[in-house]
Amino acid sequence: MKTINDFNFKGKKALIRVDFNVPLDADFNVTDDNRIAAAKPTIIKILEDGGSAVLMSHLGRPDGKVNPDLSLKHICNKVSEVLGVKVKFSTESVGPIAEKAVAELKSGEVLLLENLRFHAEEEKGDKNFAEQLSNLGDIYVNDAFGTAHRAHASTTIVAQFFPESKCFGFLLAKEIEAIEKVMRTGEKPVTAILGGAKVSSKITIIENILDKVDHLIIGGGMTYTFVKAKGGKVGNSICEDDKMELALEILDKAKKKGVEVHIPIDVLAADDFNNNANTKVVNSNEIPDGWQGLDAGPKTLEIFKEVILKSKTILWNGPIGVFEMESFAKGTIAIGNFIDEATKNGAFSLVGGGDSVAAVKQFGFEDKVSYVSTGGGAMLESLEGKTLPGIAAILA
Ligand code: AMP
């Protein structure tokens, strides 16, 4: 796997795909600069080598049209501040204006190109557009995990114009390593904790992961499809009746593969989907009509704790309860604490995909786990076992 450590950028212009799709407030101020900070090590290494950096990204969904509200010029000062280097801006992402700005760029300087998605060709993965982009650098660096699952011009197609001079940035390399650790090289026992709302959205992940893990913890809304499929009463809990057969097949496959599946035995049930609803702890297979399970119960959390604390490699995807409501966030917080403890004892823990990152940030677990993925969709597709086009293009 070629990373930027395999290149010396002295006198070279690096064309870097970053993910600067950051949130802006009504006055166009960046409200969260994590994504910019995440790309900093890559950019700084290139500058310290004596190279220059041409940064390209998308922002929002302009759908192929110029939209001043989504101009990357709004974030230029913030990028300068985070990098500690004055960043220049090109009002075009390809063509003569961009080419002139690149030609004038000196060693140690940084240029930010305008929003790639102002051109419809970007998301179409247009080869011509990718070739125009390739004129803007000597070495192509992909450091955008958040868009690595898209075969867009700047994330994938452009790589073919750099057959000998393309590589991963530090951030993308770290993401790949973290996934490898969970899926292939991690120390056993390996445990996956899968929560979230529905079996249907997690099914491909579950099927792929059964070959990699020793323990599978199921939580969140998915619980009730499994419980009902096994003959339990789930009251008004979220349940996909058409996925019950699939749930039984998963349990059967897991058994054959020697994977221990842990499904909640008790839950915190409520008489309404509401933070102020009446609640009681009940067995997960005896939920009364009119009540719904919204969080894991205390006996369940004890079992989950035991499994997590003996694990050496942990993957967490999806909240264990309706964490957005304080009354039903305890299970998700408890899981975060168990993973924190396991990590302190030497386990490797990866959190990623969809809502789990939001939960981890909300409860302050970000610095307590080994790695928090920067890509929602890209992470989910990796866990499904798919080869991401942006990664494959560098390896090709
Ligand atoms: P996902 O995007 O599939 O990871 O699902 C995340 C959502 O699942 C969160 O918004 C949670 O509130 C929701 N969720 C977790 N547990 C339950 C539950 N028992 N009933 C309904 N929704 C749940």
Short mmCIF file of C-alpha atoms and ligand atoms in Angstrom, two decimals:
data_model
loop_
_atom_site.label_atom_id
_atom_site.label_comp_id
_atom_site.label_asym_id
_atom_site.label_seq_id
_atom_site.Cartn_x
_atom_site.Cartn_y
_atom_site.Cartn_z
CA MET A 1 0.00 0.00 0.00
CA LYS A 2 1.66 3.23 -1.16
CA THR A 3 1.28 6.14 1.21
CA ILE A 4 2.75 9.61 1.02
CA ASN A 5 5.70 8.33 3.07
CA ASP A 6 6.84 6.52 -0.12
CA PHE A 7 7.29 9.82 -1.95
CA ASN A 8 9.54 12.82 -1.54
CA PHE A 9 7.53 15.85 -2.58
CA LYS A 10 10.50 18.24 -2.94
CA GLY A 11 9.78 20.50 -5.90
CA LYS A 12 6.55 18.56 -6.64
CA LYS A 13 2.97 19.72 -6.77
CA ALA A 14 0.65 17.32 -4.96
CA LEU A 15 -2.96 17.16 -6.15
CA ILE A 16 -4.80 16.12 -2.99
CA ARG A 17 -8.44 15.00 -2.77
CA VAL A 18 -9.54 16.02 0.71
CA ASP A 19 -12.96 15.89 2.32
CA PHE A 20 -13.66 19.49 3.29
CA ASN A 21 -17.43 19.01 3.20
CA VAL A 22 -17.75 20.90 6.48
CA PRO A 23 -20.87 22.43 8.08
CA LEU A 24 -21.36 26.21 7.67
CA ASP A 25 -23.64 28.53 9.63
CA ALA A 26 -25.88 31.21 8.08
CA ASP A 27 -22.90 33.62 7.89
CA PHE A 28 -20.76 30.97 6.15
CA ASN A 29 -18.57 30.31 9.20
CA VAL A 30 -17.23 26.77 9.56
CA THR A 31 -18.93 25.29 12.65
CA ASP A 32 -16.87 22.08 12.84
CA ASP A 33 -13.34 21.97 11.45
CA ASN A 34 -12.58 18.32 12.29
CA ARG A 35 -12.37 17.31 8.64
CA ILE A 36 -9.87 20.05 7.88
CA ALA A 37 -7.77 19.10 10.91
CA ALA A 38 -7.92 15.44 9.83
CA ALA A 39 -6.20 16.26 6.51
CA LYS A 40 -3.53 18.46 8.12
CA PRO A 41 -0.81 15.81 8.68
CA THR A 42 -0.83 14.88 4.98
CA ILE A 43 -0.65 18.49 3.79
CA ILE A 44 2.08 19.43 6.28
CA LYS A 45 4.27 16.42 5.32
CA ILE A 46 4.11 17.54 1.68
CA LEU A 47 4.99 21.14 2.53
CA GLU A 48 7.81 20.07 4.86
CA ASP A 49 9.27 17.93 2.06
CA GLY A 50 9.50 21.13 0.01
CA GLY A 51 6.45 20.50 -2.15
CA SER A 52 3.25 22.45 -2.69
CA ALA A 53 -0.36 21.33 -2.18
CA VAL A 54 -3.34 21.72 -4.51
CA LEU A 55 -6.45 20.86 -2.48
CA MET A 56 -9.67 19.71 -4.12
CA SER A 57 -12.98 18.90 -2.41
CA HIS A 58 -16.71 19.09 -2.73
CA LEU A 59 -19.02 21.04 -0.42
CA GLY A 60 -22.70 20.15 -0.12
CA ARG A 61 -24.82 19.15 -3.08
CA PRO A 62 -24.76 21.86 -5.76
CA ASP A 63 -25.81 19.20 -8.31
CA GLY A 64 -23.47 20.26 -11.07
CA LYS A 65 -24.38 23.97 -10.95
CA VAL A 66 -22.50 26.97 -9.60
CA ASN A 67 -24.00 27.91 -6.23
CA PRO A 68 -22.26 30.82 -4.44
CA ASP A 69 -23.58 29.60 -1.06
CA LEU A 70 -21.55 26.43 -1.52
CA SER A 71 -18.33 28.07 -2.67
CA LEU A 72 -15.22 26.74 -0.97
CA LYS A 73 -13.98 30.35 -0.72
CA HIS A 74 -16.03 30.50 2.50
CA ILE A 75 -13.71 28.04 4.18
CA CYS A 76 -10.39 29.39 2.87
CA ASN A 77 -9.59 31.41 6.03
CA LYS A 78 -10.46 28.48 8.26
CA VAL A 79 -8.17 26.17 6.26
CA SER A 80 -5.38 28.79 6.56
CA GLU A 81 -5.97 28.97 10.32
CA VAL A 82 -5.96 25.19 10.84
CA LEU A 83 -2.89 24.61 8.65
CA GLY A 84 -1.02 27.67 9.89
CA VAL A 85 -0.28 28.55 6.24
CA LYS A 86 -1.98 31.23 4.11
CA VAL A 87 -4.12 29.34 1.60
CA LYS A 88 -4.66 30.71 -1.92
CA PHE A 89 -7.97 30.19 -3.72
CA SER A 90 -8.76 29.35 -7.34
CA THR A 91 -12.26 30.39 -8.45
CA GLU A 92 -12.27 27.46 -10.89
CA SER A 93 -11.48 23.79 -10.24
CA VAL A 94 -10.27 23.09 -13.80
CA GLY A 95 -9.26 25.03 -16.91
CA PRO A 96 -7.01 28.04 -17.52
CA ILE A 97 -7.74 29.86 -14.24
CA ALA A 98 -6.89 26.80 -12.14
CA GLU A 99 -3.90 25.92 -14.31
CA LYS A 100 -2.47 29.44 -14.00
CA ALA A 101 -2.91 29.38 -10.21
CA VAL A 102 -1.11 26.02 -10.04
CA ALA A 103 1.72 27.25 -12.32
CA GLU A 104 2.29 30.21 -9.97
CA LEU A 105 2.33 28.02 -6.86
CA LYS A 106 5.72 27.85 -5.12
CA SER A 107 7.17 25.27 -2.74
CA GLY A 108 5.53 25.47 0.68
CA GLU A 109 2.35 27.05 -0.70
CA VAL A 110 -1.22 25.75 -0.64
CA LEU A 111 -3.96 26.32 -3.21
CA LEU A 112 -7.63 25.45 -2.65
CA LEU A 113 -9.72 24.80 -5.76
CA GLU A 114 -13.38 25.78 -6.09
CA ASN A 115 -16.11 23.20 -5.27
CA LEU A 116 -15.67 20.22 -7.63
CA ARG A 117 -19.40 19.57 -7.71
CA PHE A 118 -20.07 22.86 -9.51
CA HIS A 119 -19.30 20.63 -12.51
CA ALA A 120 -21.75 17.79 -13.18
CA GLU A 121 -18.82 15.83 -14.63
CA GLU A 122 -17.38 15.31 -11.14
CA GLU A 123 -20.13 13.03 -9.84
CA LYS A 124 -20.52 11.38 -13.24
CA GLY A 125 -16.90 10.27 -13.04
CA ASP A 126 -16.22 11.93 -16.39
CA LYS A 127 -12.85 10.94 -17.83
CA ASN A 128 -12.28 14.22 -19.62
CA PHE A 129 -12.90 16.22 -16.45
CA ALA A 130 -10.59 13.87 -14.53
CA GLU A 131 -7.88 14.44 -17.14
CA GLN A 132 -8.26 18.20 -16.73
CA LEU A 133 -7.86 17.77 -12.96
CA SER A 134 -4.77 15.64 -13.53
CA ASN A 135 -3.08 18.67 -15.18
CA LEU A 136 -3.04 20.32 -11.76
CA GLY A 137 -0.44 18.15 -10.02
CA ASP A 138 2.59 15.86 -10.36
CA ILE A 139 1.49 13.34 -7.74
CA TYR A 140 -2.10 12.40 -6.87
CA VAL A 141 -2.90 11.89 -3.19
CA ASN A 142 -6.29 10.63 -2.00
CA ASP A 143 -6.97 11.53 1.62
CA ALA A 144 -10.77 11.59 1.52
CA PHE A 145 -12.25 8.46 3.09
CA GLY A 146 -15.73 10.03 3.25
CA THR A 147 -16.01 9.88 -0.56
CA ALA A 148 -13.88 6.78 -1.22
CA HIS A 149 -17.05 4.75 -1.94
CA ARG A 150 -17.89 7.03 -4.88
CA ALA A 151 -16.38 6.52 -8.34
CA HIS A 152 -16.26 10.27 -8.98
CA ALA A 153 -13.72 12.04 -11.19
CA SER A 154 -11.62 13.41 -8.30
CA THR A 155 -11.89 10.36 -6.03
CA THR A 156 -11.30 7.53 -8.49
CA ILE A 157 -11.06 8.29 -12.22
CA VAL A 158 -8.26 10.86 -11.91
CA ALA A 159 -5.93 8.19 -10.45
CA GLN A 160 -5.51 6.54 -13.87
CA PHE A 161 -3.60 9.60 -15.09
CA PHE A 162 -0.96 9.03 -12.39
CA PRO A 163 0.03 5.37 -12.99
CA GLU A 164 3.32 5.61 -11.09
CA SER A 165 2.65 8.59 -8.86
CA LYS A 166 -0.49 8.08 -6.79
CA CYS A 167 -0.84 7.24 -3.13
CA PHE A 168 -2.97 7.37 0.01
CA GLY A 169 -2.72 10.28 2.43
CA PHE A 170 -2.23 9.57 6.14
CA LEU A 171 -5.94 9.78 6.96
CA LEU A 172 -7.09 7.35 4.30
CA ALA A 173 -4.23 4.97 5.17
CA LYS A 174 -5.31 5.06 8.84
CA GLU A 175 -8.91 4.23 7.88
CA ILE A 176 -7.78 1.29 5.74
CA GLU A 177 -5.54 -0.01 8.54
CA ALA A 178 -8.36 0.25 11.10
CA ILE A 179 -10.74 -1.72 8.88
CA GLU A 180 -8.02 -4.32 8.16
CA LYS A 181 -7.48 -4.77 11.89
CA VAL A 182 -11.14 -5.54 12.48
CA MET A 183 -11.73 -7.62 9.36
CA ARG A 184 -8.48 -9.55 9.00
CA THR A 185 -5.53 -8.99 11.28
CA GLY A 186 -7.09 -8.18 14.65
CA GLU A 187 -6.20 -10.12 17.79
CA LYS A 188 -8.93 -12.53 18.95
CA PRO A 189 -11.51 -12.55 20.39
CA VAL A 190 -13.03 -10.16 17.85
CA THR A 191 -16.42 -8.67 18.76
CA ALA A 192 -18.81 -6.70 16.58
CA ILE A 193 -21.52 -4.64 18.28
CA LEU A 194 -24.25 -3.86 15.80
CA GLY A 195 -27.14 -1.62 16.75
CA GLY A 196 -29.34 0.84 14.93
CA ALA A 197 -32.92 0.77 13.82
CA LYS A 198 -33.38 -2.00 11.28
CA VAL A 199 -32.12 -5.43 10.33
CA SER A 200 -32.70 -4.60 6.67
CA SER A 201 -30.08 -1.82 6.64
CA LYS A 202 -27.47 -3.94 8.46
CA ILE A 203 -28.04 -7.33 6.87
CA THR A 204 -25.13 -7.23 4.40
CA ILE A 205 -22.78 -6.17 7.19
CA ILE A 206 -23.98 -8.96 9.46
CA GLU A 207 -23.54 -11.56 6.73
CA ASN A 208 -20.04 -10.34 5.86
CA ILE A 209 -18.93 -10.02 9.43
CA LEU A 210 -19.92 -13.54 10.50
CA ASP A 211 -16.73 -14.82 8.89
CA LYS A 212 -14.55 -12.39 10.83
CA VAL A 213 -15.83 -12.27 14.42
CA ASP A 214 -16.05 -14.51 17.47
CA HIS A 215 -18.89 -12.57 19.12
CA LEU A 216 -21.76 -10.65 17.61
CA ILE A 217 -23.69 -8.34 19.91
CA ILE A 218 -27.06 -7.26 18.54
CA GLY A 219 -28.75 -4.19 19.98
CA GLY A 220 -31.09 -1.34 19.12
CA GLY A 221 -34.26 -1.74 17.11
CA MET A 222 -32.88 -4.84 15.35
CA THR A 223 -33.31 -6.76 18.58
CA TYR A 224 -37.05 -7.19 18.19
CA THR A 225 -36.99 -8.81 14.77
CA PHE A 226 -34.66 -11.47 16.22
CA VAL A 227 -36.69 -11.87 19.43
CA LYS A 228 -40.00 -12.21 17.59
CA ALA A 229 -38.47 -14.62 15.07
CA LYS A 230 -37.51 -16.82 18.01
CA GLY A 231 -41.11 -16.84 19.22
CA GLY A 232 -40.99 -13.91 21.68
CA LYS A 233 -43.65 -11.25 22.27
CA VAL A 234 -42.33 -7.80 21.35
CA GLY A 235 -45.43 -5.64 21.94
CA ASN A 236 -45.26 -2.43 19.91
CA SER A 237 -41.47 -2.53 19.43
CA ILE A 238 -40.01 -1.74 16.01
CA CYS A 239 -39.99 -5.02 14.11
CA GLU A 240 -39.59 -6.11 10.50
CA ASP A 241 -41.86 -9.12 10.15
CA ASP A 242 -40.63 -9.76 6.62
CA LYS A 243 -37.06 -10.13 7.92
CA MET A 244 -37.80 -12.73 10.61
CA GLU A 245 -36.87 -15.65 8.41
CA LEU A 246 -33.62 -13.91 7.55
CA ALA A 247 -32.94 -13.36 11.25
CA LEU A 248 -33.30 -17.10 11.91
CA GLU A 249 -30.99 -17.87 8.97
CA ILE A 250 -28.38 -15.50 10.42
CA LEU A 251 -28.58 -17.23 13.80
CA ASP A 252 -28.22 -20.61 12.11
CA LYS A 253 -25.23 -19.49 10.04
CA ALA A 254 -23.59 -17.96 13.11
CA LYS A 255 -23.98 -21.25 14.99
CA LYS A 256 -22.37 -23.20 12.14
CA LYS A 257 -19.47 -20.75 12.01
CA GLY A 258 -18.99 -20.86 15.80
CA VAL A 259 -19.93 -17.19 16.29
CA GLU A 260 -21.60 -16.46 19.63
CA VAL A 261 -24.57 -14.14 19.10
CA HIS A 262 -25.72 -12.06 22.08
CA ILE A 263 -29.24 -10.63 21.86
CA PRO A 264 -30.75 -8.55 24.71
CA ILE A 265 -32.57 -10.70 27.28
CA ASP A 266 -34.16 -7.71 29.02
CA VAL A 267 -35.03 -4.25 27.75
CA LEU A 268 -36.21 -0.87 28.98
CA ALA A 269 -39.73 -0.65 27.59
CA ALA A 270 -41.87 2.48 27.28
CA ASP A 271 -45.60 3.04 26.77
CA ASP A 272 -44.87 5.68 24.13
CA PHE A 273 -42.01 6.73 21.78
CA ASN A 274 -41.35 9.72 23.98
CA ASN A 275 -38.68 10.83 26.46
CA ASN A 276 -41.32 11.32 29.18
CA ALA A 277 -43.15 8.04 28.62
CA ASN A 278 -43.69 5.58 31.48
CA THR A 279 -40.95 2.95 31.49
CA LYS A 280 -40.28 -0.48 32.97
CA VAL A 281 -37.67 -3.20 32.57
CA VAL A 282 -39.13 -6.37 31.05
CA ASN A 283 -37.83 -9.57 29.51
CA SER A 284 -37.18 -8.93 25.84
CA ASN A 285 -39.51 -11.79 24.83
CA GLU A 286 -42.38 -10.67 27.12
CA ILE A 287 -43.05 -7.08 26.12
CA PRO A 288 -46.72 -6.27 26.83
CA ASP A 289 -48.98 -4.91 24.10
CA GLY A 290 -48.85 -1.11 24.02
CA TRP A 291 -45.20 -1.13 25.21
CA GLN A 292 -42.06 -0.94 23.11
CA GLY A 293 -38.42 -1.72 23.85
CA LEU A 294 -36.30 1.41 23.49
CA ASP A 295 -33.05 0.51 25.27
CA ALA A 296 -31.13 -2.50 26.58
CA GLY A 297 -31.94 -3.67 30.12
CA PRO A 298 -29.55 -4.11 33.09
CA LYS A 299 -29.09 -7.92 32.82
CA THR A 300 -28.31 -7.53 29.12
CA LEU A 301 -25.74 -4.85 29.80
CA GLU A 302 -24.00 -7.13 32.32
CA ILE A 303 -23.67 -9.82 29.63
CA PHE A 304 -22.51 -7.29 27.00
CA LYS A 305 -19.96 -5.96 29.50
CA GLU A 306 -18.46 -9.40 30.07
CA VAL A 307 -18.15 -10.04 26.33
CA ILE A 308 -16.67 -6.61 25.57
CA LEU A 309 -14.14 -6.75 28.39
CA LYS A 310 -12.72 -10.06 27.20
CA SER A 311 -12.46 -8.87 23.57
CA LYS A 312 -9.17 -7.84 22.02
CA THR A 313 -10.66 -6.30 18.86
CA ILE A 314 -13.97 -4.41 18.89
CA LEU A 315 -16.11 -2.92 16.15
CA TRP A 316 -19.07 -0.73 17.09
CA ASN A 317 -21.70 0.30 14.59
CA GLY A 318 -25.09 1.63 15.59
CA PRO A 319 -26.59 2.80 18.88
CA ILE A 320 -27.96 0.24 21.33
CA GLY A 321 -31.09 2.26 22.11
CA VAL A 322 -32.87 5.47 21.13
CA PHE A 323 -29.88 7.50 22.35
CA GLU A 324 -31.35 10.80 21.11
CA MET A 325 -33.77 10.65 24.08
CA GLU A 326 -32.07 10.91 27.47
CA SER A 327 -34.35 8.28 29.01
CA PHE A 328 -33.14 5.67 26.50
CA ALA A 329 -29.48 6.63 26.13
CA LYS A 330 -28.14 4.64 29.11
CA GLY A 331 -27.45 1.46 27.14
CA THR A 332 -25.49 3.28 24.45
CA ILE A 333 -23.50 5.20 27.10
CA ALA A 334 -22.81 1.95 28.98
CA ILE A 335 -21.49 0.29 25.79
CA GLY A 336 -19.20 3.30 25.28
CA ASN A 337 -17.89 2.90 28.83
CA PHE A 338 -17.26 -0.84 28.40
CA ILE A 339 -15.36 -0.19 25.16
CA ASP A 340 -13.40 2.55 26.91
CA GLU A 341 -12.39 0.07 29.63
CA ALA A 342 -11.49 -2.66 27.12
CA THR A 343 -9.42 -0.16 25.11
CA LYS A 344 -7.55 0.90 28.25
CA ASN A 345 -6.79 -2.80 28.81
CA GLY A 346 -5.20 -3.02 25.36
CA ALA A 347 -8.04 -3.85 22.98
CA PHE A 348 -8.26 -2.18 19.56
CA SER A 349 -11.64 -0.47 19.11
CA LEU A 350 -13.10 0.98 15.94
CA VAL A 351 -16.32 3.00 15.83
CA GLY A 352 -17.83 3.89 12.52
CA GLY A 353 -20.68 4.10 10.09
CA GLY A 354 -23.86 6.16 10.22
CA ASP A 355 -25.19 7.25 13.59
CA SER A 356 -22.62 5.58 15.84
CA VAL A 357 -20.17 8.42 15.29
CA ALA A 358 -22.82 10.96 16.32
CA ALA A 359 -23.49 8.97 19.50
CA VAL A 360 -19.78 8.65 20.28
CA LYS A 361 -19.25 12.40 19.84
CA GLN A 362 -22.37 13.34 21.80
CA PHE A 363 -21.24 11.33 24.82
CA GLY A 364 -17.56 12.27 24.62
CA PHE A 365 -16.13 8.83 23.77
CA GLU A 366 -14.16 10.11 20.79
CA ASP A 367 -10.81 10.06 22.58
CA LYS A 368 -11.51 6.87 24.47
CA VAL A 369 -11.76 4.47 21.53
CA SER A 370 -8.80 3.56 19.31
CA TYR A 371 -10.27 4.99 16.13
CA VAL A 372 -13.39 6.84 15.02
CA SER A 373 -13.98 6.56 11.30
CA THR A 374 -14.45 9.76 9.30
CA GLY A 375 -16.68 8.12 6.69
CA GLY A 376 -20.31 7.13 7.29
CA GLY A 377 -21.30 5.49 4.00
CA ALA A 378 -17.74 4.53 3.08
CA MET A 379 -17.36 2.73 6.41
CA LEU A 380 -20.66 0.87 6.02
CA GLU A 381 -19.66 -0.31 2.53
CA SER A 382 -16.24 -1.43 3.82
CA LEU A 383 -17.92 -3.45 6.56
CA GLU A 384 -20.17 -4.99 3.92
CA GLY A 385 -16.98 -6.32 2.36
CA LYS A 386 -17.06 -4.08 -0.71
CA THR A 387 -13.86 -2.79 -2.28
CA LEU A 388 -14.23 0.96 -2.39
CA PRO A 389 -13.51 2.41 -5.86
CA GLY A 390 -11.37 5.24 -4.46
CA ILE A 391 -9.14 2.73 -2.70
CA ALA A 392 -9.02 0.29 -5.61
CA ALA A 393 -7.93 3.12 -7.95
CA ILE A 394 -4.81 3.79 -5.88
CA LEU A 395 -3.98 0.09 -5.58
CA ALA A 396 -4.46 -0.54 -9.34
P1 AMP B 1 -28.97 3.31 12.17
O1 AMP B 1 -28.91 4.54 11.33
O2 AMP B 1 -29.52 2.11 11.51
O3 AMP B 1 -27.65 3.04 12.88
O4 AMP B 1 -30.06 3.60 13.29
C1 AMP B 1 -29.88 4.56 14.26
C2 AMP B 1 -31.20 4.86 14.91
O5 AMP B 1 -31.73 3.70 15.51
C3 AMP B 1 -31.10 5.88 16.00
O6 AMP B 1 -31.73 7.05 15.57
C4 AMP B 1 -31.83 5.24 17.18
O7 AMP B 1 -32.70 6.13 17.82
C5 AMP B 1 -32.60 4.13 16.52
N1 AMP B 1 -32.94 3.06 17.48
C6 AMP B 1 -32.12 2.40 18.29
N2 AMP B 1 -32.80 1.55 19.07
C7 AMP B 1 -34.10 1.65 18.75
C8 AMP B 1 -35.32 1.05 19.21
N3 AMP B 1 -35.30 0.13 20.17
N4 AMP B 1 -36.47 1.42 18.65
C9 AMP B 1 -36.47 2.35 17.68
N5 AMP B 1 -35.38 2.95 17.20
C10 AMP B 1 -34.19 2.62 17.72
#
